[in-house]
XYZ file of C-alpha atoms in Angstrom:
325
model
C 8.584 12.845 -18.678
C 12.064 13.968 -19.408
C 13.970 16.472 -21.427
C 15.741 16.033 -24.707
C 19.032 17.578 -23.959
C 21.041 18.052 -27.068
C 22.275 21.648 -27.393
C 20.817 21.641 -30.913
C 17.393 20.780 -29.593
C 14.954 23.654 -29.466
C 12.408 21.754 -27.440
C 12.052 22.431 -23.762
C 11.472 19.025 -22.484
C 10.030 16.915 -19.739
C 11.406 14.874 -16.883
C 14.715 13.161 -16.843
C 17.567 11.666 -18.815
C 20.236 12.625 -21.282
C 23.549 11.714 -22.675
C 27.021 10.311 -22.803
C 26.973 8.374 -26.194
C 26.006 4.867 -26.071
C 28.207 2.889 -25.820
C 30.774 5.402 -25.023
C 34.217 4.912 -23.595
C 35.695 1.459 -23.784
C 33.059 -0.069 -26.044
C 33.728 -3.250 -27.948
C 31.629 -5.697 -29.875
C 29.686 -8.028 -27.628
C 30.089 -11.569 -28.793
C 28.887 -13.549 -25.786
C 25.264 -14.612 -25.997
C 24.726 -14.681 -22.241
C 24.661 -11.597 -19.980
C 27.679 -10.669 -17.911
C 27.422 -11.963 -14.345
C 29.230 -10.047 -11.614
C 29.016 -11.356 -8.068
C 28.241 -9.064 -5.143
C 30.224 -9.110 -1.893
C 30.968 -6.568 0.810
C 33.108 -4.484 -1.548
C 31.220 -5.069 -4.806
C 27.479 -4.406 -4.743
C 25.134 -4.782 -7.703
C 22.741 -1.825 -7.532
C 20.268 -2.902 -10.250
C 17.811 -5.574 -9.134
C 16.434 -8.039 -11.684
C 18.962 -6.829 -14.288
C 17.960 -9.581 -16.730
C 14.266 -8.611 -16.657
C 12.885 -11.933 -15.427
C 10.275 -10.703 -12.939
C 8.175 -8.351 -15.057
C 6.983 -4.764 -14.627
C 4.588 -2.504 -12.829
C 2.838 -0.582 -15.615
C 2.404 3.186 -15.249
C -0.409 5.254 -16.713
C 0.411 7.568 -19.644
C -0.276 10.931 -17.946
C 2.975 12.872 -18.484
C 5.434 12.735 -15.616
C 3.162 10.934 -13.152
C 3.769 7.533 -11.594
C 0.283 6.065 -11.371
C 0.209 2.223 -11.477
C -2.215 0.596 -13.920
C -1.323 -3.080 -13.696
C 1.423 -5.630 -13.143
C 2.944 -7.856 -15.809
C 4.621 -10.996 -14.478
C 7.692 -12.637 -15.951
C 9.067 -16.171 -15.619
C 10.506 -15.385 -12.160
C 7.890 -15.237 -9.381
C 9.891 -12.838 -7.190
C 8.322 -9.376 -6.552
C 8.398 -6.932 -9.464
C 11.008 -4.166 -9.081
C 10.828 -2.429 -12.487
C 8.333 0.219 -13.579
C 7.362 0.488 -17.244
C 6.646 4.145 -18.041
C 4.637 5.025 -21.158
C 4.032 8.747 -20.797
C 1.988 10.525 -23.463
C 1.121 7.297 -25.286
C -2.295 6.947 -26.908
C -1.800 3.167 -26.838
C -0.655 2.328 -23.301
C -0.450 -1.155 -21.875
C -2.611 -1.852 -18.813
C -3.801 -4.806 -16.754
C -6.101 -5.875 -19.607
C -3.199 -6.224 -22.069
C -2.568 -9.914 -22.797
C 0.870 -11.251 -21.915
C 2.032 -13.554 -24.720
C 4.525 -16.345 -24.083
C 6.968 -16.493 -26.989
C 10.135 -18.436 -27.839
C 12.453 -19.529 -25.011
C 9.773 -18.749 -22.404
C 10.118 -14.983 -22.947
C 7.087 -12.735 -22.411
C 5.702 -10.122 -24.784
C 3.307 -7.186 -24.612
C 2.163 -5.775 -27.934
C -0.377 -3.391 -29.438
C -0.415 -1.464 -32.745
C 2.015 1.216 -31.495
C 4.469 -0.572 -29.208
C 6.004 -3.855 -28.162
C 7.985 -4.990 -25.124
C 9.654 -8.405 -24.881
C 11.513 -9.686 -21.818
C 12.227 -12.708 -19.666
C 14.181 -14.980 -22.017
C 17.291 -16.942 -21.001
C 19.679 -14.321 -22.425
C 18.109 -11.551 -20.344
C 17.312 -9.396 -23.386
C 14.889 -6.482 -23.079
C 13.344 -5.337 -26.388
C 11.598 -1.957 -26.569
C 9.786 -1.042 -29.805
C 7.701 2.061 -30.594
C 5.951 3.264 -33.764
C 5.165 6.948 -33.350
C 3.637 7.088 -36.809
C 0.702 5.346 -35.133
C 1.051 7.269 -31.870
C 0.995 10.743 -33.448
C -1.025 10.021 -36.597
C -0.687 12.200 -39.690
C 0.480 15.540 -38.258
C 4.010 15.940 -36.972
C 4.314 16.473 -33.243
C 4.243 20.175 -32.418
C 7.100 21.804 -30.546
C 4.851 22.476 -27.532
C 3.312 18.974 -27.487
C 4.485 16.254 -25.038
C 6.218 13.313 -26.651
C 5.890 9.578 -26.333
C 8.014 7.545 -23.896
C 8.651 3.857 -23.409
C 11.166 3.180 -20.673
C 11.959 1.103 -17.610
C 12.937 2.522 -14.237
C 13.710 1.477 -10.693
C 14.697 2.941 -7.344
C 17.790 1.327 -5.847
C 17.547 -0.433 -2.479
C 21.251 0.147 -1.902
C 22.040 3.841 -2.448
C 25.785 4.336 -2.015
C 27.299 7.700 -1.162
C 29.888 8.879 -3.667
C 32.449 9.131 -0.882
C 32.095 5.424 -0.113
C 32.975 4.377 -3.672
C 36.244 3.732 -5.452
C 34.406 3.057 -8.741
C 30.907 2.818 -10.204
C 31.098 0.407 -13.114
C 28.323 0.411 -15.705
C 28.196 -2.409 -18.237
C 25.558 -3.077 -20.862
C 25.204 -4.212 -24.435
C 22.815 -2.628 -26.922
C 21.673 -3.419 -30.443
C 19.565 -1.206 -32.684
C 17.101 -3.496 -34.459
C 15.622 -0.720 -36.591
C 15.166 3.027 -36.797
C 12.964 4.062 -39.712
C 12.089 7.697 -40.369
C 8.393 7.787 -41.285
C 8.136 11.469 -42.265
C 10.857 13.254 -44.226
C 9.909 16.835 -43.344
C 10.978 16.526 -39.696
C 13.019 19.255 -37.996
C 15.943 17.777 -35.999
C 15.623 20.620 -33.481
C 12.121 19.397 -32.646
C 11.846 15.780 -33.823
C 14.067 12.829 -32.958
C 14.203 9.199 -31.913
C 16.530 8.478 -29.056
C 17.128 5.954 -26.327
C 18.824 7.034 -23.118
C 19.780 5.913 -19.633
C 19.761 8.240 -16.628
C 20.998 7.900 -13.080
C 19.665 10.061 -10.265
C 22.348 11.444 -7.943
C 20.661 12.885 -4.856
C 20.992 14.751 -1.596
C 19.566 12.202 0.863
C 20.659 13.965 4.062
C 17.561 13.949 6.277
C 16.952 17.325 7.860
C 18.923 19.111 5.146
C 16.862 21.829 3.381
C 17.821 20.323 0.023
C 16.772 16.771 0.903
C 15.770 15.011 -2.330
C 17.469 17.529 -4.632
C 19.153 15.780 -7.533
C 21.386 15.708 -10.578
C 20.321 13.838 -13.722
C 23.402 11.997 -15.025
C 22.833 10.851 -18.597
C 24.189 8.040 -20.755
C 22.745 8.188 -24.291
C 22.309 4.891 -26.035
C 21.034 5.974 -29.463
C 20.143 9.269 -31.149
C 19.056 9.209 -34.784
C 20.464 12.713 -35.385
C 24.116 11.976 -34.698
C 26.602 9.132 -34.430
C 28.605 10.994 -31.782
C 27.422 13.382 -29.085
C 28.909 16.377 -27.312
C 28.850 17.166 -23.604
C 25.551 18.626 -22.456
C 25.161 20.484 -19.157
C 22.094 22.626 -18.443
C 18.885 23.014 -16.500
C 15.872 20.861 -17.330
C 13.746 23.893 -18.191
C 10.353 22.336 -18.799
C 10.515 19.312 -16.536
C 11.978 18.924 -13.064
C 14.052 22.110 -13.139
C 17.084 20.077 -12.045
C 20.552 20.047 -13.575
C 21.331 17.583 -16.370
C 24.898 16.488 -17.076
C 25.805 14.193 -19.946
C 29.544 14.088 -20.639
C 30.892 13.395 -24.101
C 32.360 9.908 -24.499
C 36.105 9.590 -24.743
C 36.864 7.447 -26.647
C 33.652 7.257 -28.683
C 31.730 4.031 -29.058
C 33.223 1.415 -31.333
C 31.437 -0.300 -32.983
C 28.801 2.378 -33.207
C 25.268 1.291 -32.295
C 24.014 2.971 -35.493
C 25.570 0.113 -37.465
C 23.144 -2.478 -36.089
C 25.625 -4.750 -34.308
C 25.784 -5.530 -30.599
C 27.931 -2.898 -28.891
C 29.156 -3.165 -25.321
C 29.732 -0.432 -22.770
C 32.087 -0.925 -19.821
C 32.692 2.329 -18.007
C 33.579 3.737 -14.600
C 31.024 6.511 -14.127
C 32.272 7.766 -10.767
C 34.741 10.465 -11.952
C 32.192 11.957 -14.351
C 29.414 11.915 -11.740
C 31.692 13.837 -9.379
C 32.403 16.264 -12.206
C 28.671 16.668 -12.786
C 27.905 17.417 -9.135
C 30.690 20.014 -8.984
C 29.526 21.605 -12.229
C 25.935 21.716 -10.990
C 27.073 23.479 -7.822
C 29.108 25.965 -9.872
C 25.960 26.726 -11.898
C 23.864 27.412 -8.783
C 22.269 23.986 -8.312
C 22.644 21.557 -5.381
C 23.460 24.411 -3.009
C 22.239 22.886 0.265
C 24.786 20.081 0.521
C 28.385 21.115 -0.070
C 30.125 17.754 0.319
C 30.216 15.977 -3.029
C 31.008 12.741 -1.192
C 27.609 12.843 0.545
C 25.516 12.611 -2.648
C 24.015 9.187 -3.324
C 23.203 7.211 -6.463
C 19.513 6.440 -5.940
C 17.899 5.149 -9.144
C 17.834 4.860 -12.919
C 15.686 4.809 -16.015
C 16.359 3.572 -19.538
C 14.403 3.606 -22.781
C 12.895 5.566 -25.647
C 11.960 9.230 -25.807
C 10.248 9.841 -29.123
C 9.543 13.465 -30.097
C 9.759 12.501 -33.773
C 7.846 10.168 -36.099
C 9.850 6.951 -36.364
C 9.475 3.197 -36.133
C 12.191 1.977 -33.757
C 13.302 -1.043 -31.773
C 16.284 -1.559 -29.501
C 17.550 -4.535 -27.505
C 19.418 -4.285 -24.202
C 21.221 -7.061 -22.332
C 23.926 -7.497 -19.701
C 22.811 -4.407 -17.751
C 24.878 -4.089 -14.566
C 25.800 -1.217 -12.254
C 28.497 -2.294 -9.808
C 29.311 -0.137 -6.784
C 32.929 -0.797 -5.787
C 33.697 0.260 -2.205
């Protein structure tokens, strides 16, 4: 699980990921139909494997915060699966008995009454759809009740130290297909629909007492409560207990993903990650490894966290994270 980290949010959340404003800083309309291709060489290393979602997913059981496999869904590419599909707190999880439907352009689809995932087409588009009206039923989700997730995650094989990088370039395009509020009496401090991406920035110094300690660095993609977001920096109180840093975008996303068009993000994350590590240390976190340069970018997750009652779908394409040495 992961925390919802807007300062207006009263909920004390679960595991990991928060904001930066989709398609923040240097966002423009994406007009190309095919995903951006960036070659890797000794100086430029693509960290995300299978960025066009051709291989499929390892499904995870819905118990909150745990990573228990419950099946593998294959895509058009026969290479080994590298993505997890997390579905914490769902009453309608996918498992190895869920049929995989082949749809247009050889894409693959998983679907049940509450959720749908489509992937594997020639444009490399990942679609994530959730209906929490079905997940939660008639009552609104209580403040103390875990919320539904649908997200993809992976651990990076190449985990560069910050000190080895001159830039860390994130590019992706996103399009909000729909976001429909299903209950009008929702409290925005407790209920929301939002899609986020998080990077883990970790102490990986073996033998160090803080080995494995981490910062959650967030890039919000969509939040139904606001078109623009502010910087958030605080402890994940109810989840991992780690520090979350999600800097405000400057300039803000244009066009805004709320408007339903493809929006493209192209951003160097490295300066803000360094800022986040320093801020975490100033706040009493990450105390066992002083050198900011020694922290490593080790993994990511991206998708829906749904504490509110909404019917939503988002599409992602052109996802790349380029380490420039």
